[in-house]
PDB file of C-alpha atoms in Angstrom:
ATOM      1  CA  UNK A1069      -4.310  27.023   0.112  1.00  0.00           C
ATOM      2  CA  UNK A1070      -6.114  25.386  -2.830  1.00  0.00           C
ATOM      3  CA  UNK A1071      -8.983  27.341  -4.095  1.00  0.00           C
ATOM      4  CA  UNK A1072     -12.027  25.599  -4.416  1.00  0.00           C
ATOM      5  CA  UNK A1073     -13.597  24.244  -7.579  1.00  0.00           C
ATOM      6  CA  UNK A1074     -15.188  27.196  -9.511  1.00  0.00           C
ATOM      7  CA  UNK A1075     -16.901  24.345 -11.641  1.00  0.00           C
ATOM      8  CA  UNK A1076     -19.254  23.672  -8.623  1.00  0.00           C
ATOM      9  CA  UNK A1077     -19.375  26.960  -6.831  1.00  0.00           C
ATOM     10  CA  UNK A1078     -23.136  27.759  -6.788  1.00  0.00           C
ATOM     11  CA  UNK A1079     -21.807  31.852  -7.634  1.00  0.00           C
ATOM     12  CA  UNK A1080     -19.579  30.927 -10.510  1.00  0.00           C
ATOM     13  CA  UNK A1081     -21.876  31.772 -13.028  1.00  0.00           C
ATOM     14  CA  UNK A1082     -23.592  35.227 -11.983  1.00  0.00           C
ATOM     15  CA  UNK A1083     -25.687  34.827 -15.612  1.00  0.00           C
ATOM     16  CA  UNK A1084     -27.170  31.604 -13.927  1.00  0.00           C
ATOM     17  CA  UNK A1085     -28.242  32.572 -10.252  1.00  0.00           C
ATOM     18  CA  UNK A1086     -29.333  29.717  -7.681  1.00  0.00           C
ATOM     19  CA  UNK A1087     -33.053  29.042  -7.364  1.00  0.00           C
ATOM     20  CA  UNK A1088     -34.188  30.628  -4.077  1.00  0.00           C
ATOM     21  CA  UNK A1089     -36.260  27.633  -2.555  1.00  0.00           C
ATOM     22  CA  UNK A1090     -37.632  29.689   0.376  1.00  0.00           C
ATOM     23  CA  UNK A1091     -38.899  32.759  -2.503  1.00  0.00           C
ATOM     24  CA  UNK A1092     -40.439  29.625  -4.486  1.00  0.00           C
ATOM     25  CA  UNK A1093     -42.108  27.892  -1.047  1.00  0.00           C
ATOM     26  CA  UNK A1094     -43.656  31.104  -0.813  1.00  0.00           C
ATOM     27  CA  UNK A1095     -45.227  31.933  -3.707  1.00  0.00           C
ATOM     28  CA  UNK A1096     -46.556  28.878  -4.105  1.00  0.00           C
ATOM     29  CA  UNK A1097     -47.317  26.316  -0.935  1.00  0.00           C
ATOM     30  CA  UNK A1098     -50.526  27.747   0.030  1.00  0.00           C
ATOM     31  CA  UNK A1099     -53.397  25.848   1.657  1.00  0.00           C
ATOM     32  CA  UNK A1100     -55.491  26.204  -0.949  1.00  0.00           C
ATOM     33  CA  UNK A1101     -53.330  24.877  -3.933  1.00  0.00           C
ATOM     34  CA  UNK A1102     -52.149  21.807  -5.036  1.00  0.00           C
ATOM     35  CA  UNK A1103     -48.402  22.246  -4.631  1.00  0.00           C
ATOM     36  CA  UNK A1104     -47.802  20.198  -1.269  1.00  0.00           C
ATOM     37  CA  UNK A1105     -44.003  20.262  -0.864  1.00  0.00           C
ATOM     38  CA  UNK A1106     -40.858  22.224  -2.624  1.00  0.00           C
ATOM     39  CA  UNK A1107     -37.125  20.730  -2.521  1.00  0.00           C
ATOM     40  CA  UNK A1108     -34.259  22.420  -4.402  1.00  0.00           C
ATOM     41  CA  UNK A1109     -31.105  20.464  -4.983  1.00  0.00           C
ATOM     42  CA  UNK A1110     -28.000  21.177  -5.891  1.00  0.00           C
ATOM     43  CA  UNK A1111     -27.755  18.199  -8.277  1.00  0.00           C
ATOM     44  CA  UNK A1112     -29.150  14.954  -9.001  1.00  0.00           C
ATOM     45  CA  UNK A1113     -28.922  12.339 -11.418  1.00  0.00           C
ATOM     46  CA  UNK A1114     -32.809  12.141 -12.385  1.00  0.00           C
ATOM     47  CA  UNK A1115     -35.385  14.416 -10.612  1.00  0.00           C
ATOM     48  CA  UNK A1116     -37.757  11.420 -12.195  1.00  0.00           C
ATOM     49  CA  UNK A1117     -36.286   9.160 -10.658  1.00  0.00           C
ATOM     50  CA  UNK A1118     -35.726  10.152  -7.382  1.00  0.00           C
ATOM     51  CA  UNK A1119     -39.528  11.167  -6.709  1.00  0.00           C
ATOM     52  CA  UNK A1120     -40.335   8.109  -7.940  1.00  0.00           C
ATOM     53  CA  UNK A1121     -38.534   6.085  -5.720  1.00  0.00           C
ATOM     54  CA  UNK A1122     -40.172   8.316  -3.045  1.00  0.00           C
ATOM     55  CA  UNK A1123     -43.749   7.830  -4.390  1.00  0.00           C
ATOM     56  CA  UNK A1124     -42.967   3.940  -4.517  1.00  0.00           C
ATOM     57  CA  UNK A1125     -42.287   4.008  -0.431  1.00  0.00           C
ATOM     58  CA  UNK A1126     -45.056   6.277   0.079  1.00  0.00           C
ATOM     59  CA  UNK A1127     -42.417   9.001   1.161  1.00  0.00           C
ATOM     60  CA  UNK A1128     -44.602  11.762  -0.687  1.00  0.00           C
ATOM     61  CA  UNK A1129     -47.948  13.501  -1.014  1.00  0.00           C
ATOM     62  CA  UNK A1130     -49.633  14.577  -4.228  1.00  0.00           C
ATOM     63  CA  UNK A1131     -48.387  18.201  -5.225  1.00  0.00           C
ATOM     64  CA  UNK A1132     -44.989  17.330  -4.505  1.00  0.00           C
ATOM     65  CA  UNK A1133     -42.080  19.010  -6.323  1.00  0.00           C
ATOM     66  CA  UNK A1134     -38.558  18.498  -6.688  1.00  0.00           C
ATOM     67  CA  UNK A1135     -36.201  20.687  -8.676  1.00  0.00           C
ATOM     68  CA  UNK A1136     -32.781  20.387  -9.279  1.00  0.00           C
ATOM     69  CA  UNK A1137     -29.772  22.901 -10.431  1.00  0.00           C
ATOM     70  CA  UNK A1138     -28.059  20.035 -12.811  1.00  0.00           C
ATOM     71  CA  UNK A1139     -28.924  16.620 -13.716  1.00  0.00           C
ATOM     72  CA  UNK A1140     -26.629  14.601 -14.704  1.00  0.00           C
ATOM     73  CA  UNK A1141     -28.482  11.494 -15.703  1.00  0.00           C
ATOM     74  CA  UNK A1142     -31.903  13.194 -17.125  1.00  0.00           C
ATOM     75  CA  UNK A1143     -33.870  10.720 -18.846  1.00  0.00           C
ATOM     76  CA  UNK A1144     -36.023  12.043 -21.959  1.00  0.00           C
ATOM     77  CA  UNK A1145     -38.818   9.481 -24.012  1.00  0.00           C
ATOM     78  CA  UNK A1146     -37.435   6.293 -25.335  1.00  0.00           C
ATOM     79  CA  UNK A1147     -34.267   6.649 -22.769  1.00  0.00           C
ATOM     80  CA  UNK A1148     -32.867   9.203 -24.335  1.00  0.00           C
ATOM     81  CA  UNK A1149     -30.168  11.110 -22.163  1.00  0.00           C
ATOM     82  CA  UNK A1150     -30.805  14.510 -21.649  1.00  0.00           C
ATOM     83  CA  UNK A1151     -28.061  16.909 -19.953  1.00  0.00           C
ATOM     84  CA  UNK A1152     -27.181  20.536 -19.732  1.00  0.00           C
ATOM     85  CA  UNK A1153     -25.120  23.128 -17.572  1.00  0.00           C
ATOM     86  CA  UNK A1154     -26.037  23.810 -14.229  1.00  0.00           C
ATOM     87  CA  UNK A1155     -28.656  26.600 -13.872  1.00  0.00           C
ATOM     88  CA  UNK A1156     -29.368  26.619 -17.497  1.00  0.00           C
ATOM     89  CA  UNK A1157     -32.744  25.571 -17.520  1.00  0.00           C
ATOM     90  CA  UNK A1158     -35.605  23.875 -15.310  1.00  0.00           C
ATOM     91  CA  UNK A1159     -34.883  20.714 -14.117  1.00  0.00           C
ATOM     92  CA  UNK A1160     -37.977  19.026 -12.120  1.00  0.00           C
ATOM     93  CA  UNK A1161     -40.570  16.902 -11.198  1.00  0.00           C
ATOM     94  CA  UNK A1162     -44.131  16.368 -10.084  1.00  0.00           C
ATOM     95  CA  UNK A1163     -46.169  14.146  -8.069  1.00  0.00           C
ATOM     96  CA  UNK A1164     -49.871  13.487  -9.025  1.00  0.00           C
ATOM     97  CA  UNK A1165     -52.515  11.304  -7.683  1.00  0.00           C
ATOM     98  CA  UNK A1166     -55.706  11.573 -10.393  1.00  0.00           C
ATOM     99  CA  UNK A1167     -57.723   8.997  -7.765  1.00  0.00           C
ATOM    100  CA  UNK A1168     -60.915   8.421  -8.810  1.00  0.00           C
ATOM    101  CA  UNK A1169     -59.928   9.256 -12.659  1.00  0.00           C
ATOM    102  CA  UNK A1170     -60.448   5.874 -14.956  1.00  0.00           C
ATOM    103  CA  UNK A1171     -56.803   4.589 -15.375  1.00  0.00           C
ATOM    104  CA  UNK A1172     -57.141   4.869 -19.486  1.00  0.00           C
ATOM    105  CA  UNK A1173     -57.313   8.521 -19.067  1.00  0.00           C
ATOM    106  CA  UNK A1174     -54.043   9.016 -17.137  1.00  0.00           C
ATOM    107  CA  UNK A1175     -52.424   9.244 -20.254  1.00  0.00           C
ATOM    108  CA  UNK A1176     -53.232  12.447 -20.605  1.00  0.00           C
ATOM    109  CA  UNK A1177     -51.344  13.666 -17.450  1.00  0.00           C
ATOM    110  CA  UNK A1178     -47.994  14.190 -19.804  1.00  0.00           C
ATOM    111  CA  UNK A1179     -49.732  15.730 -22.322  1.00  0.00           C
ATOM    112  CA  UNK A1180     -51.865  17.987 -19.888  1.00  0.00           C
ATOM    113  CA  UNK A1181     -48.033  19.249 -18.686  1.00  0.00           C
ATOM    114  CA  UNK A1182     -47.237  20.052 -22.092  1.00  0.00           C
ATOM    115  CA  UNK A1183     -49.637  22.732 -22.967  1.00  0.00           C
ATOM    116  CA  UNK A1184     -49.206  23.531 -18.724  1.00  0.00           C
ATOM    117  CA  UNK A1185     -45.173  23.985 -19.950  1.00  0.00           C
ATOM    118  CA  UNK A1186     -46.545  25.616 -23.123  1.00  0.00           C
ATOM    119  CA  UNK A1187     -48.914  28.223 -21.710  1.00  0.00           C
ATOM    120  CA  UNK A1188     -46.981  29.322 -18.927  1.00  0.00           C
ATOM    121  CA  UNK A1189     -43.465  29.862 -20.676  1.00  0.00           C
ATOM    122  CA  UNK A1190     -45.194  31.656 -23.669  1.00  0.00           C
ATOM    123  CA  UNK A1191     -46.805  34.129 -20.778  1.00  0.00           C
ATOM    124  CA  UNK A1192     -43.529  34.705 -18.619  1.00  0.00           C
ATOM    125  CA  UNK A1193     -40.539  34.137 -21.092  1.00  0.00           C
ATOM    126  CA  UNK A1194     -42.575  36.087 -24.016  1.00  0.00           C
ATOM    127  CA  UNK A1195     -41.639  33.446 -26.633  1.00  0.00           C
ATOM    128  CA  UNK A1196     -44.341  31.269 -29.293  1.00  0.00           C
ATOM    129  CA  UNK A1197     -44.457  27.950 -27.583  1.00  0.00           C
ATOM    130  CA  UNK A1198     -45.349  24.915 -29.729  1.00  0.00           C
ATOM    131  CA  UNK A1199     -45.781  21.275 -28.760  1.00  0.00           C
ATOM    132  CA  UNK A1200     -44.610  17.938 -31.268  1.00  0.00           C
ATOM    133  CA  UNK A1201     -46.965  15.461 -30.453  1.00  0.00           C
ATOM    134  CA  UNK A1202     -46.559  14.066 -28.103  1.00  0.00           C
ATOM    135  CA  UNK A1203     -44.277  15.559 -25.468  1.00  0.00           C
ATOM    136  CA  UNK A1204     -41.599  17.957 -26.936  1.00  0.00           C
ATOM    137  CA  UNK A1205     -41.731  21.911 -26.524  1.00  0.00           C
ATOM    138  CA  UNK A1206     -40.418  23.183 -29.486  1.00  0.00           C
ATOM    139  CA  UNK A1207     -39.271  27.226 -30.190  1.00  0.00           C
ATOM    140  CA  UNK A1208     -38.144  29.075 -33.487  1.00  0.00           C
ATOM    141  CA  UNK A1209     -34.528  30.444 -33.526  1.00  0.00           C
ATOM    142  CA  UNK A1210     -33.723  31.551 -36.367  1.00  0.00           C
ATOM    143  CA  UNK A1211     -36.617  30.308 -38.328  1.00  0.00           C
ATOM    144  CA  UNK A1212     -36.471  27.267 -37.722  1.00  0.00           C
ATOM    145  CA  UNK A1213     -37.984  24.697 -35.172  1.00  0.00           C
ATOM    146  CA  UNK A1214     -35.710  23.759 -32.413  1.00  0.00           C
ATOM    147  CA  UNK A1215     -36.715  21.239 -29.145  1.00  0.00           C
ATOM    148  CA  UNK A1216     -36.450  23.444 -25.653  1.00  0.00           C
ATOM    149  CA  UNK A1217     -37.940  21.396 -23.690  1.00  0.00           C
ATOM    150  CA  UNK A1218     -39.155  18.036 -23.051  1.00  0.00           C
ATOM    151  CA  UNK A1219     -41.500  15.718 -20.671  1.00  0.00           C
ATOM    152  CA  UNK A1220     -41.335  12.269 -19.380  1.00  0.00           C
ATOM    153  CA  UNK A1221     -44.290  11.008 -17.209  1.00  0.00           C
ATOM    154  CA  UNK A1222     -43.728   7.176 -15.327  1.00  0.00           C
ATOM    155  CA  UNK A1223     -46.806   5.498 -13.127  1.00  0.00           C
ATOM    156  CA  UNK A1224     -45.121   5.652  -9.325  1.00  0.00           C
ATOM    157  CA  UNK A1225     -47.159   3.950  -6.224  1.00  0.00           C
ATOM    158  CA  UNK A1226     -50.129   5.695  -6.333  1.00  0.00           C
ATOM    159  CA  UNK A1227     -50.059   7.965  -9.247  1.00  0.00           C
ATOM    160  CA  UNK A1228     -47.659   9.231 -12.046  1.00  0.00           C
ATOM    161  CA  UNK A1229     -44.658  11.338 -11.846  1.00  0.00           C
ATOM    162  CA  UNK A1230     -44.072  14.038 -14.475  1.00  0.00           C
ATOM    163  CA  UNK A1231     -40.618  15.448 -15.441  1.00  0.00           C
ATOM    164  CA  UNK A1232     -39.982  18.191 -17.282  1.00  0.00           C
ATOM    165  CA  UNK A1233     -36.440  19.580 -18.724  1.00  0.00           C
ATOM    166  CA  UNK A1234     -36.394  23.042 -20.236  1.00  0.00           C
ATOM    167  CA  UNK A1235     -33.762  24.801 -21.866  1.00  0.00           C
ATOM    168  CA  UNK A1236     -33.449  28.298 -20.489  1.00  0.00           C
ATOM    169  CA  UNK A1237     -30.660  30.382 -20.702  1.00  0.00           C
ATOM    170  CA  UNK A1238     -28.385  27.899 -23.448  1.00  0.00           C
ATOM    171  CA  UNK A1239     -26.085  29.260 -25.625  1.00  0.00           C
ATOM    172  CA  UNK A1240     -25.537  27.962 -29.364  1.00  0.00           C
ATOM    173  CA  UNK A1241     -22.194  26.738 -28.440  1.00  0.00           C
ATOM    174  CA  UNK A1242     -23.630  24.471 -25.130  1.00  0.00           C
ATOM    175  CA  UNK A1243     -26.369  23.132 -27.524  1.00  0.00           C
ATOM    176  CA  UNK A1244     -26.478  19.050 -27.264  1.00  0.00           C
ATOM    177  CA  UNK A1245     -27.498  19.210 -30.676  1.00  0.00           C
ATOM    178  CA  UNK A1246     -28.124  21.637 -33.912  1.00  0.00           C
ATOM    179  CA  UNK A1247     -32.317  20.599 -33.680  1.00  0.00           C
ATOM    180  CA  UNK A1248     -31.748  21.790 -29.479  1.00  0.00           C
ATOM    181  CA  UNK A1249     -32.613  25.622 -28.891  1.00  0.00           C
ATOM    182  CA  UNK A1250     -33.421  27.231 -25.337  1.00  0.00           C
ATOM    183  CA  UNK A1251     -35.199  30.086 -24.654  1.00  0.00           C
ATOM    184  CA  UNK A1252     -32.690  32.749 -24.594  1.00  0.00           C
ATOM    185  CA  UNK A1253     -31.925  32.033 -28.192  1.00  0.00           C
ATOM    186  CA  UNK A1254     -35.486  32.312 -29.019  1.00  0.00           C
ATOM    187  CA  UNK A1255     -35.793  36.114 -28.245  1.00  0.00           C
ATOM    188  CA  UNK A1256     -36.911  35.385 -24.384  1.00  0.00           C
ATOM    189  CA  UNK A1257     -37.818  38.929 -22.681  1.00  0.00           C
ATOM    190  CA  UNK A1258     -37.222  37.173 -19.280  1.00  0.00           C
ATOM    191  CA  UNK A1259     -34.849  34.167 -18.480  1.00  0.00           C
ATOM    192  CA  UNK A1260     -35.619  34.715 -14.537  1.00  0.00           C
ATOM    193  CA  UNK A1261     -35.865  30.670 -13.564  1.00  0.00           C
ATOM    194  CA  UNK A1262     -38.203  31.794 -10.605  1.00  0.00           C
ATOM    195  CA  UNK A1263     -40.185  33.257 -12.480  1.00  0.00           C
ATOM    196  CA  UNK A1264     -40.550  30.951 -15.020  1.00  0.00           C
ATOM    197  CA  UNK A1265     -41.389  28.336 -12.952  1.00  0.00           C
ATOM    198  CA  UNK A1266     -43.808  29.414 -10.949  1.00  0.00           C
ATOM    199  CA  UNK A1267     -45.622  30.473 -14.042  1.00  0.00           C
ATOM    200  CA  UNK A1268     -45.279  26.485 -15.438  1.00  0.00           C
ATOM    201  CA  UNK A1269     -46.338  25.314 -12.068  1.00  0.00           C
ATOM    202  CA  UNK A1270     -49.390  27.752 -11.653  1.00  0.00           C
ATOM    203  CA  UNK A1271     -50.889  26.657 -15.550  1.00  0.00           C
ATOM    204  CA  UNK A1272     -50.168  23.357 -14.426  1.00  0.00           C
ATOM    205  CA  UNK A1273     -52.197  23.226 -11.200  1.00  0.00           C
ATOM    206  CA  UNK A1274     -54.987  25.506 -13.525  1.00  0.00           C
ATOM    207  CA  UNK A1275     -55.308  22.426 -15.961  1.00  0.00           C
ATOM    208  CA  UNK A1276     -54.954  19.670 -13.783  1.00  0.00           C
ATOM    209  CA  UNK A1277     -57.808  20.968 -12.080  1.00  0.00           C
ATOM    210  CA  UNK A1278     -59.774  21.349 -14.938  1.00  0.00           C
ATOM    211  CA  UNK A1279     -59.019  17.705 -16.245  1.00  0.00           C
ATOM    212  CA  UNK A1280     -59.896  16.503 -12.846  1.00  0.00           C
ATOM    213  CA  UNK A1281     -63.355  18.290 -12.543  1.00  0.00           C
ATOM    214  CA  UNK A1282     -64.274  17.088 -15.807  1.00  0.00           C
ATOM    215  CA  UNK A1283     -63.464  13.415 -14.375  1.00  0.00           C
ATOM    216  CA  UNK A1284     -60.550  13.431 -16.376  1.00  0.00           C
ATOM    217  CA  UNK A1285     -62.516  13.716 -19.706  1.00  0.00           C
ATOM    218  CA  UNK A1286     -59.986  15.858 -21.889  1.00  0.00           C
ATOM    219  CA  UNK A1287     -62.645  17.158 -24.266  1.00  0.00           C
ATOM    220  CA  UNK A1288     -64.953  18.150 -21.452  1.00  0.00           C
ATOM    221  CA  UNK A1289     -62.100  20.224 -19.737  1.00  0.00           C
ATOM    222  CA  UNK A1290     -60.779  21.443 -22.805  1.00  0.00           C
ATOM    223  CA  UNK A1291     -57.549  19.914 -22.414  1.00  0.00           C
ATOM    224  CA  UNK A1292     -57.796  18.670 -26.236  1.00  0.00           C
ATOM    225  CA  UNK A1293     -58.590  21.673 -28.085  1.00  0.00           C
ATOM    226  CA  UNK A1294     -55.848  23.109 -26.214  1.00  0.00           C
ATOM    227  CA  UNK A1295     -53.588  21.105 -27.170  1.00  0.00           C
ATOM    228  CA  UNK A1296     -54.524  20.744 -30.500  1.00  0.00           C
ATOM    229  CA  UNK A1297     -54.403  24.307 -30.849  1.00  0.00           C
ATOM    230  CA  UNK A1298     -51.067  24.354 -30.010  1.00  0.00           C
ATOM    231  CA  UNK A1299     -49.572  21.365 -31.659  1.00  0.00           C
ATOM    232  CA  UNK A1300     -47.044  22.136 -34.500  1.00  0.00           C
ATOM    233  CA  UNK A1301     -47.224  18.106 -35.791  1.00  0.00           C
ATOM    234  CA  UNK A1302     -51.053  18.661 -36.719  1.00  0.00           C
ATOM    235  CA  UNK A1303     -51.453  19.201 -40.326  1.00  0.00           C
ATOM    236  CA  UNK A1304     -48.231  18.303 -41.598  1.00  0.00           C
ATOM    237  CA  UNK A1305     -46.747  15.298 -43.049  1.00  0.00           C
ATOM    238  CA  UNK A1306     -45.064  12.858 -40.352  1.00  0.00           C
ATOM    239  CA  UNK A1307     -43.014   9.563 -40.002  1.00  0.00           C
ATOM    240  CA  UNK A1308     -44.357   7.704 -37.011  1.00  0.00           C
ATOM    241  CA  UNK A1309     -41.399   5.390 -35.672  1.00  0.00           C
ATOM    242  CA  UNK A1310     -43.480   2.855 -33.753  1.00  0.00           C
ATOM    243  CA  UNK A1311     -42.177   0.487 -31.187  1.00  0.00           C
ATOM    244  CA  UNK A1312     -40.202  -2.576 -32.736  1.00  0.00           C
ATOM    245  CA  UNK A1313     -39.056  -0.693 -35.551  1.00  0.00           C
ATOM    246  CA  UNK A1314     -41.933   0.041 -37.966  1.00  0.00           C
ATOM    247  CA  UNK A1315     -42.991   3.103 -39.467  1.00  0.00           C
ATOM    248  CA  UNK A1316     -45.683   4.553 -40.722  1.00  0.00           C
ATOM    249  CA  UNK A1317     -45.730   7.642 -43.261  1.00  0.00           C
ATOM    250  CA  UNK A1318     -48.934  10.008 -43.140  1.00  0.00           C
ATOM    251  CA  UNK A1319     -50.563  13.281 -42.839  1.00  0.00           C
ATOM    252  CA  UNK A1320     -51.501  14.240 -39.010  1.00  0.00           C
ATOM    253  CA  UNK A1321     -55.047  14.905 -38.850  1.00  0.00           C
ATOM    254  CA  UNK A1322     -55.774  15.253 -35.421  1.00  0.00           C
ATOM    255  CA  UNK A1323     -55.661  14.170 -31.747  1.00  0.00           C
ATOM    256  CA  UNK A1324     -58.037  11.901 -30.608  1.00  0.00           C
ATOM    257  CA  UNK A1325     -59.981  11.521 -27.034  1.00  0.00           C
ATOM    258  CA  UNK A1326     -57.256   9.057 -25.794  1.00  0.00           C
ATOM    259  CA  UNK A1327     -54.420  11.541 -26.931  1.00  0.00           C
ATOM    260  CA  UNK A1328     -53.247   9.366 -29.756  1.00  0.00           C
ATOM    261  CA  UNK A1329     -52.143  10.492 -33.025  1.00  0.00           C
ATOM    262  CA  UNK A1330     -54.625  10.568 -35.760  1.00  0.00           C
ATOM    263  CA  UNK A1331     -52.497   9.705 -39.274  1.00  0.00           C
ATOM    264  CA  UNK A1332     -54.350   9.621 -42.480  1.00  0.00           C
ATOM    265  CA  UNK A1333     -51.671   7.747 -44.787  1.00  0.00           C
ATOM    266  CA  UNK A1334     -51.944   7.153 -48.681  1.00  0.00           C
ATOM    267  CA  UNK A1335     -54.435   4.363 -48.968  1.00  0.00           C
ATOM    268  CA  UNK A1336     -56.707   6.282 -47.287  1.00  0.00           C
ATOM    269  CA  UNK A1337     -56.531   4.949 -43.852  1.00  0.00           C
ATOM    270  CA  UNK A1338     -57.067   6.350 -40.479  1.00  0.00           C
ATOM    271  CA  UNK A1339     -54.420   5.314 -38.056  1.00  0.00           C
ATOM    272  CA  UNK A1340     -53.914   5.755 -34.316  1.00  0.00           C
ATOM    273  CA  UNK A1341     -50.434   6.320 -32.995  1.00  0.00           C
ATOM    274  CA  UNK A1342     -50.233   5.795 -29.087  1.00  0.00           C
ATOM    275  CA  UNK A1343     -46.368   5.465 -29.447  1.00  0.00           C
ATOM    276  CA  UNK A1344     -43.375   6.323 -30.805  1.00  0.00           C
ATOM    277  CA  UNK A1345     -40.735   9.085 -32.187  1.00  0.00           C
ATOM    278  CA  UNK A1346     -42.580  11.680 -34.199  1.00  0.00           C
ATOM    279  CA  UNK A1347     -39.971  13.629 -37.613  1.00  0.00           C
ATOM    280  CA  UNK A1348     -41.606  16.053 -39.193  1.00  0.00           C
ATOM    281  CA  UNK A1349     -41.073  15.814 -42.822  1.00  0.00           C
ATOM    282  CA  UNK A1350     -43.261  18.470 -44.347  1.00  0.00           C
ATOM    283  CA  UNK A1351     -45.568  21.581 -43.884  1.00  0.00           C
ATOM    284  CA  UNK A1352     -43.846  24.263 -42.353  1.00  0.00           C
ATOM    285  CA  UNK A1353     -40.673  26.337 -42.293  1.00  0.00           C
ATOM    286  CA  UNK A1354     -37.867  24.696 -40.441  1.00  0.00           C
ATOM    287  CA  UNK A1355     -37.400  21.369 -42.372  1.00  0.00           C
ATOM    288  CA  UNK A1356     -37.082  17.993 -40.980  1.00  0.00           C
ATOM    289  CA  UNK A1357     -37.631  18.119 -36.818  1.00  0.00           C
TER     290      UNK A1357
END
């Protein structure tokens, strides 16, 4: 008798346990929240993807989640690949509807699930959380800034869908990169993927609320001092690589009501960035990021 493939045997790696979907649906589907629906699966090529395709044929409610054990065709910003073992991190989605919220301000829905991300990892996993402008979740291992996490939010029938990809439990010899760090290499006290994402999807639903109350108004919710407070690219001198291939070379100042990078560069300039790759060339330990 052929054994089976230990590769893909959901035990194989007793460091990496399943996700228990019926333990999540119950801790968080309640009447009174905004998490609508819960699917685990066992692997997917894009959890973006697929709920967008569902919001597009109006297969899904607002509050819907989707998680999956691997990905094998994550997409990160500018269609970057992003992969990783199965059960090594958090792997999922979100579906929002911010109806009756001016258009211009969705753009703060992927931002709004970066300090969400932030916050709630920094409570559970016991690890200094830092965002790089605009949707990366950085850690320190070693002393020096590495990306754990990222976020990719796509408009999708009626509203936006928001991934997120978080390395958990990765060791230094599974990194994708040397700039890549996970969780468990930054000192985590808890690697439990249950509990981690329930706390992500709790300060999520806390901020999203907020944002919506305030009509979506990120200073009147507090969704930009927040962020601000927590973003490592403020203060520091940056290389914005804009769409088409410019760049721009300045000193980031701030984050402005739309979300957009405030620069001030040499000649004395103040200039928004909406888009584009973010390397952090000086002001704080770590080096280039």
């Amino acid at each position: 008798m052929t054994p089976p493939d230990a590769s893909h045997n959901r035990w194989s790696d007793l460091d990496r346990p399943p996700l228990n979907a019926t333990a999540l649906r119950r801790g968080l589907l309640r009447p009174d929240t905004l998490w609508a629906s819960l699917e685990v699966v066992e692997s997917t090529g894009s959890t973006n993807t697929d709920l967008a395709e569902r919001a597009r044929a109006g297969a899904v409610a607002e509050g819907a989640v989707l998680v999956a054990e691997e990905q094998t065709a994550g997409r990160g910003r500018l269609e970057r690949s992003w992969t990783a073992p199965p059960r090594s991190g958090l792997f999922f989605s979100v579906y929002l509807e911010p109806g009756g919220i001016p258009v211009e301000r969705w753009g703060w829905v992927p931002l709004l699930a970066g300090v969400a991300a932030a916050t709630g990892l920094a409570t559970s996993a016991g690890v200094d959380m830092s965002l790089k402008w605009p949707n990366d979740l950085l850690v320190a291992v070693a002393g020096e800034e590495r990306k754990t996490g990222g976020i990719l939010g796509e408009f999708a029938g009626d509203g936006i869908v928001v991934g997120l990809g978080i390395n958990v439990s990765l060791r230094a010899d599974e990194l994708p990169t040397p700039t890549a760090g996970s969780l468990a290499l930054a000192g985590a006290v808890s690697t439990d993927r249950e509990t981690l994402l329930r706390a992500v999807l709790r300060s999520m639903e806390h901020w999203y609320g907020a944002w919506r109350a305030a009509d979506g108004d990120a200073a009147a919710s507090g969704l930009q001092a927040a962020y601000a407070a927590g973003c490592a690219t403020l203060d520091r001198t940056v290389r914005a690589e804009l769409p088409g291939g410019a760049s721009l070379v300045g000193e980031a100042v701030a984050i402005d009501g739309d979300g957009r990078l405030i620069l001030s560069t040499e000649d004395g300039l103040q200039q928004p960035v909406s888009a584009g790759d973010i390397v952090h060339l000086r002001g704080a330990a770590g080096g280039l990021t």
